[in-house]
Each structure stands twice: as structure tokens, then as C-alpha cells.
mmCIF file of C-alpha atoms in Angstrom:
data_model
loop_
_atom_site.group_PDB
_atom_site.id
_atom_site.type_symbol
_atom_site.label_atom_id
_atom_site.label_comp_id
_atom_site.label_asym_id
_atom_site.label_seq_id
_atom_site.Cartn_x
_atom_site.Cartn_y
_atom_site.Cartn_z
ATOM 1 C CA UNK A 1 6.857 -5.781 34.162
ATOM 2 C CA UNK A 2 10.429 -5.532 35.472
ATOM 3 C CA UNK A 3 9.213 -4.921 38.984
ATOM 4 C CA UNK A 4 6.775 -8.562 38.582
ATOM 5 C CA UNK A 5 10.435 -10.420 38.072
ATOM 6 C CA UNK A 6 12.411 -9.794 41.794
ATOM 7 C CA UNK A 7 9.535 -12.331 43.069
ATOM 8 C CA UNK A 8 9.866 -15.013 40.694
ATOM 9 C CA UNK A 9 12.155 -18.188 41.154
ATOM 10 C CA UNK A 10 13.927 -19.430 38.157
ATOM 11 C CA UNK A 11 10.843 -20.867 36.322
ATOM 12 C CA UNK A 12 8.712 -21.332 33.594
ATOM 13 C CA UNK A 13 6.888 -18.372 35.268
ATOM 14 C CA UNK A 14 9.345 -15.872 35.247
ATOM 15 C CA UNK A 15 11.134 -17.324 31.604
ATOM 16 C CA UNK A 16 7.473 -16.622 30.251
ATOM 17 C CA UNK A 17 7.610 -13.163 32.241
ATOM 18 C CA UNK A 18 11.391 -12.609 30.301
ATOM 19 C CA UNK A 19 10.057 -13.406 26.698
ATOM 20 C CA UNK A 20 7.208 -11.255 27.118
ATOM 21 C CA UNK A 21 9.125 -8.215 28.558
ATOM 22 C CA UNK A 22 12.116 -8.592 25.174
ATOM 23 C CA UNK A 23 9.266 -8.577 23.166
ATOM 24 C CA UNK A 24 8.154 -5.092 24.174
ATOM 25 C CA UNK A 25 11.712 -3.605 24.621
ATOM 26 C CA UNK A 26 12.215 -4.627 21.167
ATOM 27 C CA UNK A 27 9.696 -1.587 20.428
ATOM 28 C CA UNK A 28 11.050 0.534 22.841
ATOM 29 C CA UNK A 29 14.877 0.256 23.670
ATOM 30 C CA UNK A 30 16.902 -2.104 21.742
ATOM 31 C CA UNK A 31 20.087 -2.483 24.293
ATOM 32 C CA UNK A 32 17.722 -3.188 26.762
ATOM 33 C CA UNK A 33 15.792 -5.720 24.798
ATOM 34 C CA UNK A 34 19.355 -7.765 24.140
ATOM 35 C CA UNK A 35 20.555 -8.011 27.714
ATOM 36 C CA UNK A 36 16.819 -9.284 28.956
ATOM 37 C CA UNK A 37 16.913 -11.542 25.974
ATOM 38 C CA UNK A 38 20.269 -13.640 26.795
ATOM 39 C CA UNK A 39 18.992 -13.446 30.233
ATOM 40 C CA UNK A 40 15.757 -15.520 29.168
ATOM 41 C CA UNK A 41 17.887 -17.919 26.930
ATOM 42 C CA UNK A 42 20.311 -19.450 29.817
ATOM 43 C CA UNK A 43 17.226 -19.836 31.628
ATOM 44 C CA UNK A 44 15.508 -21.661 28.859
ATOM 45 C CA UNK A 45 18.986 -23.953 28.640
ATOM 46 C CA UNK A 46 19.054 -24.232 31.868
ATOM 47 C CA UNK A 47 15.412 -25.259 31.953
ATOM 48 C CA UNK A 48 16.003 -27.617 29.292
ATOM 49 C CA UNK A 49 12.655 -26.080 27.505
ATOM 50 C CA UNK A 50 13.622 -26.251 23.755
ATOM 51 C CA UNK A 51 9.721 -24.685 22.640
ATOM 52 C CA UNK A 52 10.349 -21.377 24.904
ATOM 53 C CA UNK A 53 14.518 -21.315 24.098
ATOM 54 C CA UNK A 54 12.669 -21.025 20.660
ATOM 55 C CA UNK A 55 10.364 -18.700 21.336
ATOM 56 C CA UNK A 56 13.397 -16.520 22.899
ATOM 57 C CA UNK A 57 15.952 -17.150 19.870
ATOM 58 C CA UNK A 58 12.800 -15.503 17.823
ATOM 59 C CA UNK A 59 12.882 -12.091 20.041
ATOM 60 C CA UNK A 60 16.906 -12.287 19.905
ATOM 61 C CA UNK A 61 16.740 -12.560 15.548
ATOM 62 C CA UNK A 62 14.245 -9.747 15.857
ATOM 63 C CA UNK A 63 16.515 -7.447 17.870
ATOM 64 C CA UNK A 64 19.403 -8.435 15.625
ATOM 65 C CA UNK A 65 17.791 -7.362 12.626
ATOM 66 C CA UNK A 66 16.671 -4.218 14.179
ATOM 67 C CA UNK A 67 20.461 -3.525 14.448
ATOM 68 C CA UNK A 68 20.852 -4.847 10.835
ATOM 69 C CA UNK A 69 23.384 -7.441 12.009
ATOM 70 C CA UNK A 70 22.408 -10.153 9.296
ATOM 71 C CA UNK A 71 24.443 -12.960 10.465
ATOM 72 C CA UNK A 72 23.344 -13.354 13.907
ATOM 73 C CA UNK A 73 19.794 -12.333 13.073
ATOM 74 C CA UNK A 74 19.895 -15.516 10.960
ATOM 75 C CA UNK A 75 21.732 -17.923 13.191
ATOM 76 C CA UNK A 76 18.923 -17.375 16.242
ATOM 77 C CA UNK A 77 16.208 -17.805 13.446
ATOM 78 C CA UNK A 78 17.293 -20.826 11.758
ATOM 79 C CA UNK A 79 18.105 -22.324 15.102
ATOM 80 C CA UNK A 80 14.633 -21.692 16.350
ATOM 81 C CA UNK A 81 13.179 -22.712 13.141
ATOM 82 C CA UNK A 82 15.017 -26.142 13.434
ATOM 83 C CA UNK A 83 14.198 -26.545 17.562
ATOM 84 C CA UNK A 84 10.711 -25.841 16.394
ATOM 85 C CA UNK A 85 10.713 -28.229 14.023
ATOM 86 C CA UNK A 86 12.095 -30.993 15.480
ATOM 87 C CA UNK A 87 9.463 -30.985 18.398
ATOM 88 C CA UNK A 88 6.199 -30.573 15.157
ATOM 89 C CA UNK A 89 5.621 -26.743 17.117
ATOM 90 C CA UNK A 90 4.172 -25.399 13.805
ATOM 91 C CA UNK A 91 2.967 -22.134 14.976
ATOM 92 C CA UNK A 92 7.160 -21.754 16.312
ATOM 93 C CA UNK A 93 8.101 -22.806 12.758
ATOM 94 C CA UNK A 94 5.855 -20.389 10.859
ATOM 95 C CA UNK A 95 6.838 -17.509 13.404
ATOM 96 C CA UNK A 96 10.510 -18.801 12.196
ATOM 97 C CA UNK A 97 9.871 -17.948 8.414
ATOM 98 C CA UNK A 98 7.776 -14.758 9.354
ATOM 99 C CA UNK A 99 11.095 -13.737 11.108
ATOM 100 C CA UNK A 100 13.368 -15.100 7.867
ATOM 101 C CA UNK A 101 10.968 -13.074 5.601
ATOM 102 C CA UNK A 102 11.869 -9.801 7.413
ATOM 103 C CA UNK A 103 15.809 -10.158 7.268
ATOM 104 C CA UNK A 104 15.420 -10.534 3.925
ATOM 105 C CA UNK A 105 12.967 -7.592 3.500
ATOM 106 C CA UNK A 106 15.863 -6.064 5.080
ATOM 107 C CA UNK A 107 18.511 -6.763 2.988
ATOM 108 C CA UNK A 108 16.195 -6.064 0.054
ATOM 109 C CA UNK A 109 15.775 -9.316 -1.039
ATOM 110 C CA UNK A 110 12.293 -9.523 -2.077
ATOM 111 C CA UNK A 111 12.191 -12.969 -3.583
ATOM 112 C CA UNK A 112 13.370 -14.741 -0.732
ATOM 113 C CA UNK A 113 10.874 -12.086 1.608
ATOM 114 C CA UNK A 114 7.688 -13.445 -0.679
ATOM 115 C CA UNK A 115 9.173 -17.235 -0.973
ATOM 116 C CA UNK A 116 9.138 -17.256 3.770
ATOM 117 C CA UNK A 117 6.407 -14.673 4.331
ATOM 118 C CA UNK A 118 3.836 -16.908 2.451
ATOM 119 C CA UNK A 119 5.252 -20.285 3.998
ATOM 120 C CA UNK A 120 4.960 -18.443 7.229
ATOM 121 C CA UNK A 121 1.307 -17.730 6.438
ATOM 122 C CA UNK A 122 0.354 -20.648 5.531
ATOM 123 C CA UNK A 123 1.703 -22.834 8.890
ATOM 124 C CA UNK A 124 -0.328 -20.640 10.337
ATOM 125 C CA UNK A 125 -3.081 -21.332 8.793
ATOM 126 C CA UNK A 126 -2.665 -24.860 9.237
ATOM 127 C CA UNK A 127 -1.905 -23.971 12.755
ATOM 128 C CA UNK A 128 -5.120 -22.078 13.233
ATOM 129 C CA UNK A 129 -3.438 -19.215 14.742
ATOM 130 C CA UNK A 130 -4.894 -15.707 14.371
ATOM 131 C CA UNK A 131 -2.480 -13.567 15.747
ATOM 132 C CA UNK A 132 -0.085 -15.389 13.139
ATOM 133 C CA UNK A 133 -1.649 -14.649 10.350
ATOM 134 C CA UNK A 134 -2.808 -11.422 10.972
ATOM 135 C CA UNK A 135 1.306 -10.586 11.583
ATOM 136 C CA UNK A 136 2.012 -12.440 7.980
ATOM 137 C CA UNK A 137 -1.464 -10.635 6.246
ATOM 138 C CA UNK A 138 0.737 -7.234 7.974
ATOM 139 C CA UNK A 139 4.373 -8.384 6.958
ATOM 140 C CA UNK A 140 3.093 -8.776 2.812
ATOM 141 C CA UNK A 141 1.680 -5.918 2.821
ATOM 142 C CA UNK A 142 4.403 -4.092 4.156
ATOM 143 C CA UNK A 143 6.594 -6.052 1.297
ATOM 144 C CA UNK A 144 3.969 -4.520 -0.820
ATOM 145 C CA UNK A 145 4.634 -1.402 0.036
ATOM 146 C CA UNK A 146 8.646 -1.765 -0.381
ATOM 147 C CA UNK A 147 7.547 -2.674 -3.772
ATOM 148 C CA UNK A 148 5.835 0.616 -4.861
ATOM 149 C CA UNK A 149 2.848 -1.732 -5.511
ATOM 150 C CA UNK A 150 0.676 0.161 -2.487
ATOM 151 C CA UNK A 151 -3.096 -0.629 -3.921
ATOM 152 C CA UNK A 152 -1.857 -4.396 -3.496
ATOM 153 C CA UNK A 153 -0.416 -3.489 -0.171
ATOM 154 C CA UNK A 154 -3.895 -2.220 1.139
ATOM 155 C CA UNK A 155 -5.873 -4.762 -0.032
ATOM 156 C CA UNK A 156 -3.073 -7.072 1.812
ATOM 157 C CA UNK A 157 -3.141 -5.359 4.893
ATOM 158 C CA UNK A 158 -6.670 -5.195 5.412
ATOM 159 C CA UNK A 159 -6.971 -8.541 5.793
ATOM 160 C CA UNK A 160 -4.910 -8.772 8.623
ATOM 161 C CA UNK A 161 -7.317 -5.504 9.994
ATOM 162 C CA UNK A 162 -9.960 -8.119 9.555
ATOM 163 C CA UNK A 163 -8.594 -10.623 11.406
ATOM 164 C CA UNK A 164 -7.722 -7.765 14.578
ATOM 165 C CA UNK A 165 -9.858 -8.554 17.548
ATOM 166 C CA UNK A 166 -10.320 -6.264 20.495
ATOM 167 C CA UNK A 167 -8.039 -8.119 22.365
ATOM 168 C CA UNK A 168 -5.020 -8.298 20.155
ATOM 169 C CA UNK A 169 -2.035 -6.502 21.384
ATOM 170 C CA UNK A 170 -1.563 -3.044 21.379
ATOM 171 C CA UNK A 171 1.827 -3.458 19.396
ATOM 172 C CA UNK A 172 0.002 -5.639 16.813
ATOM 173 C CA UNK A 173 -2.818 -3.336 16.221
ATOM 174 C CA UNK A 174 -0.015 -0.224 15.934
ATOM 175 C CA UNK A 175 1.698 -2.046 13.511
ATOM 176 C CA UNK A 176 -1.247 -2.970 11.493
ATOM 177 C CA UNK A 177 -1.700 0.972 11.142
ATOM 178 C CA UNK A 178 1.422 1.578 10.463
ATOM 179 C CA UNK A 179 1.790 -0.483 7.772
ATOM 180 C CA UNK A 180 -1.700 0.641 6.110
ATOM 181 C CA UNK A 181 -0.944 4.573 6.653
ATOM 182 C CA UNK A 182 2.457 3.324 4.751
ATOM 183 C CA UNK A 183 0.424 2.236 1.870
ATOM 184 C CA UNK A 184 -1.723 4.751 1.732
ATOM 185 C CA UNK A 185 0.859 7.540 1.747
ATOM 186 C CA UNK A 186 2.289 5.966 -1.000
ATOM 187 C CA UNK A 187 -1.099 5.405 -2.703
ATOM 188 C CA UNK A 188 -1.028 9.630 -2.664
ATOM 189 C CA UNK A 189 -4.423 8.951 -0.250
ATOM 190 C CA UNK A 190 -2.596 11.481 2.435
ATOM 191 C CA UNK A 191 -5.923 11.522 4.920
ATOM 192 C CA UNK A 192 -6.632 7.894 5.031
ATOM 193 C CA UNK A 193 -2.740 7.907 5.607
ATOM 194 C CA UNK A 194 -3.180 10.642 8.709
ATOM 195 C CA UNK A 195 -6.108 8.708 10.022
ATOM 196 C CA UNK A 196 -3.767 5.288 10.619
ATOM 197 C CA UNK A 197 -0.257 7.139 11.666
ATOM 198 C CA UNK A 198 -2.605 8.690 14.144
ATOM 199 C CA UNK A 199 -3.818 5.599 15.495
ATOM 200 C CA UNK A 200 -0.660 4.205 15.709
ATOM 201 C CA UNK A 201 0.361 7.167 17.849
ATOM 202 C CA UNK A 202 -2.420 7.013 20.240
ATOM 203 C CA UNK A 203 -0.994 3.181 20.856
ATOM 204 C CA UNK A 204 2.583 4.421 20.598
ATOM 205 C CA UNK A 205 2.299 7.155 23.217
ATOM 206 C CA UNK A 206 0.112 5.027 25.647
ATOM 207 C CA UNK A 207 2.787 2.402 25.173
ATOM 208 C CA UNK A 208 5.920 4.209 24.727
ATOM 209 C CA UNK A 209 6.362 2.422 21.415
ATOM 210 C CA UNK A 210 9.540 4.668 20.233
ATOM 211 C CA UNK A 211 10.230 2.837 17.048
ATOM 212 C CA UNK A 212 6.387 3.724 15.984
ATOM 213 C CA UNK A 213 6.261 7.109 16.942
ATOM 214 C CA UNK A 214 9.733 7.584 15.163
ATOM 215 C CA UNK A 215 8.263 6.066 12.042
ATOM 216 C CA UNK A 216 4.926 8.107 12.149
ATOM 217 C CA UNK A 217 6.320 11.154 12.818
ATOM 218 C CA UNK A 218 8.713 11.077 10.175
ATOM 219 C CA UNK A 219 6.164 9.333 7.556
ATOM 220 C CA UNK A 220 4.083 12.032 8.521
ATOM 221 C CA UNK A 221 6.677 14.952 8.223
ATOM 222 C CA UNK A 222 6.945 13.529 4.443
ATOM 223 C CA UNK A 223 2.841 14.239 4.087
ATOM 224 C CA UNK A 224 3.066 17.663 5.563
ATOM 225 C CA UNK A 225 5.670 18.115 3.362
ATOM 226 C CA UNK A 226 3.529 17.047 0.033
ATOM 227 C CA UNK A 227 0.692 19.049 0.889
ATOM 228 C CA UNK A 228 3.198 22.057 1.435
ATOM 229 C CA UNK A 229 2.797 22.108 5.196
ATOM 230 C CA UNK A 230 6.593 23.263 5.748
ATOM 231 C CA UNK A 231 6.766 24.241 9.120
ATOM 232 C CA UNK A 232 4.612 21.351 10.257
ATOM 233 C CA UNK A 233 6.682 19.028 8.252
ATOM 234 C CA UNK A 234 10.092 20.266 10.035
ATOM 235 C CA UNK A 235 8.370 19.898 13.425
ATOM 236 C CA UNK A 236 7.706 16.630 12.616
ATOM 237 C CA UNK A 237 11.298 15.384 11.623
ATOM 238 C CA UNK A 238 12.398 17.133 14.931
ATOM 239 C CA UNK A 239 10.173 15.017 16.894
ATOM 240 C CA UNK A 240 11.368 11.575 15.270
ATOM 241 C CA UNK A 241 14.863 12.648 15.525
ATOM 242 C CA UNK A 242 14.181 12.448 19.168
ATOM 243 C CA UNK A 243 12.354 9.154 19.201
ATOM 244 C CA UNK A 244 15.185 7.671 17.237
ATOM 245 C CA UNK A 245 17.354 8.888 19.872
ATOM 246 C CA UNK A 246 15.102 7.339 22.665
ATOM 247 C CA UNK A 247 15.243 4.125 20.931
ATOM 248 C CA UNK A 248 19.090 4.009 20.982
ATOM 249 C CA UNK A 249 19.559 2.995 17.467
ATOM 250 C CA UNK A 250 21.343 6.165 15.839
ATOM 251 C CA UNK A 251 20.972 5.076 12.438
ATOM 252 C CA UNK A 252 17.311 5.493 12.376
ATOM 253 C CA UNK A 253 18.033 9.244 13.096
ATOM 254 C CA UNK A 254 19.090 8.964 9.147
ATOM 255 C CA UNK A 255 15.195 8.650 8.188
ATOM 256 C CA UNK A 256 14.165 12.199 9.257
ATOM 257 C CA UNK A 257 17.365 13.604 8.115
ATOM 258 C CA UNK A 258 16.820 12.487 4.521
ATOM 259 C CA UNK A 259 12.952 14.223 4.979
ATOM 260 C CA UNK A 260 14.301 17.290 6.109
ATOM 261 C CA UNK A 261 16.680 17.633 3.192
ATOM 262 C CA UNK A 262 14.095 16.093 0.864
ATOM 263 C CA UNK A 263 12.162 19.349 2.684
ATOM 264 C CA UNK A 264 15.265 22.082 2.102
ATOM 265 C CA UNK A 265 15.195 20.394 -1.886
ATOM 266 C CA UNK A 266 11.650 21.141 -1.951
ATOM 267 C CA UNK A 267 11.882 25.230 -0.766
ATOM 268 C CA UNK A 268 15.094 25.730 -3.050
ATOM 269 C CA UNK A 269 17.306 25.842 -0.598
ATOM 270 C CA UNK A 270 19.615 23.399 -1.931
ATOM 271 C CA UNK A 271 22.887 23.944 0.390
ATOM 272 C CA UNK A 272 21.198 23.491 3.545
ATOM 273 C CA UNK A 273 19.566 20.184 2.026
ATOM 274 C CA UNK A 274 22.988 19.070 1.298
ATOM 275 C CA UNK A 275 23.571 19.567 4.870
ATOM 276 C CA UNK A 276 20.731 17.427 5.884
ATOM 277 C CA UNK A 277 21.969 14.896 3.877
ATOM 278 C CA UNK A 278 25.318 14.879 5.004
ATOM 279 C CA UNK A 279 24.349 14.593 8.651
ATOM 280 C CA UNK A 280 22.271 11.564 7.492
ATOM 281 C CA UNK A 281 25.188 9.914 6.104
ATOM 282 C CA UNK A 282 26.828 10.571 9.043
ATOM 283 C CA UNK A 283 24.571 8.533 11.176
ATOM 284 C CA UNK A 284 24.397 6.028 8.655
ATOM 285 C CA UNK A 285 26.147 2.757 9.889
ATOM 286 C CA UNK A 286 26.450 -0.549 8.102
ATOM 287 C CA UNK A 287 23.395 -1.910 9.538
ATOM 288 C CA UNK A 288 21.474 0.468 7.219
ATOM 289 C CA UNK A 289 20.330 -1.214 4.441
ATOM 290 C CA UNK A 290 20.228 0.499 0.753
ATOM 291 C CA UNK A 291 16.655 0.271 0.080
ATOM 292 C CA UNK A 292 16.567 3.433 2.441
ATOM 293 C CA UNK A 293 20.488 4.426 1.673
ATOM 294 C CA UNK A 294 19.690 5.216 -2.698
ATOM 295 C CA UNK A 295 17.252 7.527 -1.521
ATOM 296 C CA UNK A 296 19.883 10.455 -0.246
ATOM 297 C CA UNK A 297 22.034 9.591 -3.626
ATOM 298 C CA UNK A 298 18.861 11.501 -5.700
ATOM 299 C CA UNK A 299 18.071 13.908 -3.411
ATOM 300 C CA UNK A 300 21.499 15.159 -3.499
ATOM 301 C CA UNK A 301 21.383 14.890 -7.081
ATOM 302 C CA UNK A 302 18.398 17.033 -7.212
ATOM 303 C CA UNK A 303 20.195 19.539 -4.894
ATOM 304 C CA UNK A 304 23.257 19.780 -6.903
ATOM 305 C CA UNK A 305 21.816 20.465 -9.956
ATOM 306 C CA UNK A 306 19.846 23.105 -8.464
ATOM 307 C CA UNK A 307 23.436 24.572 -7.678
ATOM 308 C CA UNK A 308 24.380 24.018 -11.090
ATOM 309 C CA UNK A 309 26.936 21.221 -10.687
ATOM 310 C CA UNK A 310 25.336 19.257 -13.071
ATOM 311 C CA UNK A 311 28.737 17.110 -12.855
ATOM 312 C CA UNK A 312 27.812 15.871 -9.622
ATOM 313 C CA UNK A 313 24.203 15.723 -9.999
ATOM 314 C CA UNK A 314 24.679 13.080 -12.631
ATOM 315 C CA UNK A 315 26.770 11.013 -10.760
ATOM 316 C CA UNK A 316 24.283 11.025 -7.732
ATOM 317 C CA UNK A 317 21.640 10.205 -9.973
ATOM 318 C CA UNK A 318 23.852 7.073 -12.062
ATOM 319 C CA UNK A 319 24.591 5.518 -7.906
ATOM 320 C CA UNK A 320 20.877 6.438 -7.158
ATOM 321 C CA UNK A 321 19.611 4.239 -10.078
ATOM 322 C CA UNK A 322 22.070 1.655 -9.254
ATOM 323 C CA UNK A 323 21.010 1.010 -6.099
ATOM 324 C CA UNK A 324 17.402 1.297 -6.609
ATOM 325 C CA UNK A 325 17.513 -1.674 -9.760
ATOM 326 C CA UNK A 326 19.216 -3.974 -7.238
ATOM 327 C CA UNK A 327 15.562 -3.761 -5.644
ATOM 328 C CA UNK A 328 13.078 -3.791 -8.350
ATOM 329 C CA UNK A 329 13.597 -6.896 -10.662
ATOM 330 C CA UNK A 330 11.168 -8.663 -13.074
ATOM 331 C CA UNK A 331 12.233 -11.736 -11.155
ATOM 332 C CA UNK A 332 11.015 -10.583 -8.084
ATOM 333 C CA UNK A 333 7.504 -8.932 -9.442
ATOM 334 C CA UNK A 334 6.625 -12.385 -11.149
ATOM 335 C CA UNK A 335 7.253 -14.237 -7.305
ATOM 336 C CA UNK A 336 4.960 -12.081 -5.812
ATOM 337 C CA UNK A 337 2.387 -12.748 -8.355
ATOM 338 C CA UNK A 338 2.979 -16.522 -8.813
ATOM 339 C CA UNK A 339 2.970 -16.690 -4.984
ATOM 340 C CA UNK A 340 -0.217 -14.936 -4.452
ATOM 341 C CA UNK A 341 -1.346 -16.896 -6.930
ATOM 342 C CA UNK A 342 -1.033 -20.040 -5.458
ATOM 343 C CA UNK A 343 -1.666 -19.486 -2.278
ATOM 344 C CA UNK A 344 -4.754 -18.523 -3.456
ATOM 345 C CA UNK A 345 -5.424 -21.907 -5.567
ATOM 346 C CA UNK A 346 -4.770 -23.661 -2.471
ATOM 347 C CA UNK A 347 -7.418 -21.289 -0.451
ATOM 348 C CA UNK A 348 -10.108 -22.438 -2.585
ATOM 349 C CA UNK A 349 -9.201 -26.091 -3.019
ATOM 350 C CA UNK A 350 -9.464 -26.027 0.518
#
């Protein structure tokens, strides 16, 4: 796609070509996907096209996000949200809140994730865009799923799989499995959960999706792990630690750190989970958010009270909970359900 650029002349051709080609790097290499994106939003200005400086402000909040930097993940939103609006582009506007809902799946804020995700689904809906909703259907049922509420999650999810046409992109349809072999692993269904990693794989490889196959190796580490598959489980973490790497984002290398010490927990071997762990916090960074973060704070409580320093175990244990009620509120299990709820009313009264 690079090579299809050197002929272009500073056009709507080649700004479509730009968009298109941040839109994949933001699966593949993040640094990459930045300096393409600013690239395709002078040209945009400079084209005085407000829809596709839109369109690229969305791909710029998505690799912002991906580097957990809040503010200007927010600021490129909103402004596309409002360029969008202003010129009645509703499917730009609902790809706007589908973006707003995933900052604040993010940041673990799971009311205002439910509150955009189903405003972005429904201006699709009015918009009549499939690939929208089927990307909403995907993004609530991966909210589901950061919810521990996975049967809800696959029911959600599957609608977007019905929606899927053989045509849809390849980094839809990966993400579509990801999100379902998500829910399933935490559903306990580990084969069903197998089946969709390895589809996403098959995509991810063909694509060189690094994000994905950083994901599904480490998601899939934690089911060889389960089933007691130890050396196929630490094979697994190896292999994401090396997507992570390819993907230039070093805090994701924290996610099959905190398996492999979850792993050393699981054989006894308590100091070199501590290890683990400590290596993970290592290549933590302040754009990792602490719905992943309370995790290490039990596992280390689980590995120093299998040393006996039940002083410390507690403590891990008092931050883990901590952390983990800032996530799961009465507040935000009623939105989800009211939500649903009405967007369902409104289904049928259509």
C-alpha cells in the first residue's frame, strides 16, 4: 500500500490511500500508524475536506488510545464528532461515539462506555450501515466481557457475526473472533474459545495483525494454562511477548508477563512468579489502565502467601480489591441493563 502512494498527486486519491493505510498500521505498528496519520490530516486541511479530516482525526483517537494517552485520544474524537456533525455525516458521528465508547472502556468507565457504544449503534442504524453496526454489536460485547457478564457478551457478539458478510474486512472479521473467543474463555467454554483465537490467527498471520496475534496467544497461554497444559501455556506467553514487541507498544508485553506468573502461581513456584510479576510492572507505563493493572496486585498476593508472608499477601489482596470495585459498580450493571433495554423498546416500536 505504501508502494501505491509515490504515484499519487496530493488528492482525494492518495488522502483516501493515507486513511486506509493508518487504519491497518493501527493493527500492526503503532509509530508508524501516527506519522502516516498527521501526514493524511495536513492533506485533508490542505484539501479543505472536513468529512475525510474526520475520518482521519478517527484513526489518530484510535492510535492515541492504543497508547493510553486519554487527552489527545479525546480531543481528535470530539473534534471529528463535531466536524461530522456539523456537515449531518451520521455514519462519521456514530463512528465518533463508537470511538468515545472505547476510551472510556479504557479508562474503565463502563457507564459512559454503555451510555456512547449504544448511541453509536443506533446512528448506525439510522444510517443503514452494516459494517457500523456489526463494529458496535463487537464493541458491547467486548464491554460485556470486561464486565464478567460473558453469556451476555456472546449473545452480543453474535449478532455482529450475523451481520459479517464475506466481504467484510479481514481486521473486522479477526476482531469479531477475538472478541467471541474472549467471551467464551471466560464463559469456562475453552474449545469454542480455541476455535475463534484460531481464526483470528489465520487472519492475523495472513495480515500481520500483531496486536491480534499478541492477544490470542496470550488469551490462549491462559487456556493452556487452565486445562494444565504448562509447557504449551509458557510457549504461548513467549510468542506474544514477541508480538508485543513487534507492535512497538512495550506495555502490552505486561499481559503475558502477568500469565506467566499467574502460570509460576499455579505450579508452586511462587518466587519465580514474583519475578514475572515484577518484570510486568516494569513494563507497565501510565498508559496502562487498572482494569488490567489489579490483576498482578492478587497474583502476588497469592504468591506471597504461598511464601508465608501473609503480611504482604494481605496488603496485595486489600489494593487488588480496591482497584477491582472502582470497576464493578451497581451503577454501572443497572446502565447496561436499562440501556439494552431500551434500545430494545425502540427495536420493536420500529
Amino acid at each position: 500500500m505504501i508502494r501505491q502512494l509515490e504515484p499519487l498527486a496530493d488528492g482525494p486519491e492518495r488522502l483516501d490511500l493515507l486513511i486506509k493505510l493508518v487504519d491497518e498500521l493501527n493493527w500492526k505498528d503503532l509509530e508508524r500508524a501516527k506519522a502516516y496519520g498527521f501526514s493524511a490530516l495536513r492533506l485533508a486541511q490542505h484539501l479543505d475536506d472536513p468529512i475525510r479530516t474526520g475520518f482521519v482525526m478517527i484513526e489518530l483517537s484510535h492510535n492515541y488510545d492504543s497508547f493510553m494517552n486519554k487527552d489527545s485520544a479525546l480531543y481528535y474524537c470530539e473534534e471529528a464528532i463535531s466536524l461530522f456533525r456539523a456537515h449531518e455525516h451520521q455514519e462519521g458521528e456514530a463512528q465518533g461515539y463508537l470511538r468515545l465508547g472505547y476510551i472510556a472502556e479504557n479508562e474503565g468507565n463502563f457507564t459512559a462506555a454503555t451510555n456512547h457504544l449504544f448511541e453509536a449503534l443506533r446512528l448506525f442504524e439510522q444510517a443503514e450501515t452494516t459494517y457500523g453496526m456489526t463494529k458496535a454489536y463487537i464493541g458491547l460485547g467486548k464491554l460485556y466481557f470486561k464486565m464478567d457478564k460473558f453469556e451476555e457478551g456472546i449473545s452480543m457478539t453474535s449478532k455482529a457475526g450475523e451481520l459479517i458478510e464475506s466481504n467484510s474486512p479481514d481486521e473486522l472479521v479477526a476482531y469479531f473472533h477475538l472478541v467471541m473467543g474472549n467471551n467464551y474463555r471466560g464463559a469456562g467454554q475453552y474449545q469454542s474459545a480455541i476455535h475463534h483465537y484460531e481464526q483470528c490467527q489465520t487472519l492475523a498471520f495472513a495480515n500481520g495483525y500483531n496486536i491480534d496475534l499478541l492477544y490470542t496467544y496470550t488469551f490462549l497461554g491462559d487456556i493452556y494454562q487452565e486445562l494444565g497444559q504448562y509447557d504449551r501455556s509458557r510457549e504461548h506467553y513467549e510468542q506474544a511477548i514477541g508480538y508485543a514487541r513487534a507492535y512497538k507498544d512495550k506495555h502490552l508485553e505486561t499481559f503475558p508477563f502477568i500469565g506467566s506468573g499467574r502460570l509460576y502461581n499455579k505450579m508452586g513456584q511462587y518466587d519465580q512468579a514474583i519475578s514475572q510479576f515484577e518484570v510486568a510492572m516494569g513494563a507497565r507505563t501510565e498508559r496502562v489502565h487498572n482494569y488490567y493493572w489489579h490483576e498482578i496486585y492478587r497474583e502476588l498476593s497469592i504468591a506471597h502467601a504461598g511464601l508465608g508472608n501473609y503480611k504482604q499477601a494481605l496488603e496485595h489482596m486489600q489494593h487488588y480489591s480496591m482497584l477491582r470495585d472502582s470497576f464493578f459498580t451497581d451503577r454501572s450493571d443497572r446502565l447496561m441493563a436499562e440501556m439494552q433495554t431500551q434500545y430494545e423498546t425502540k427495536q420493536k416500536e420500529q
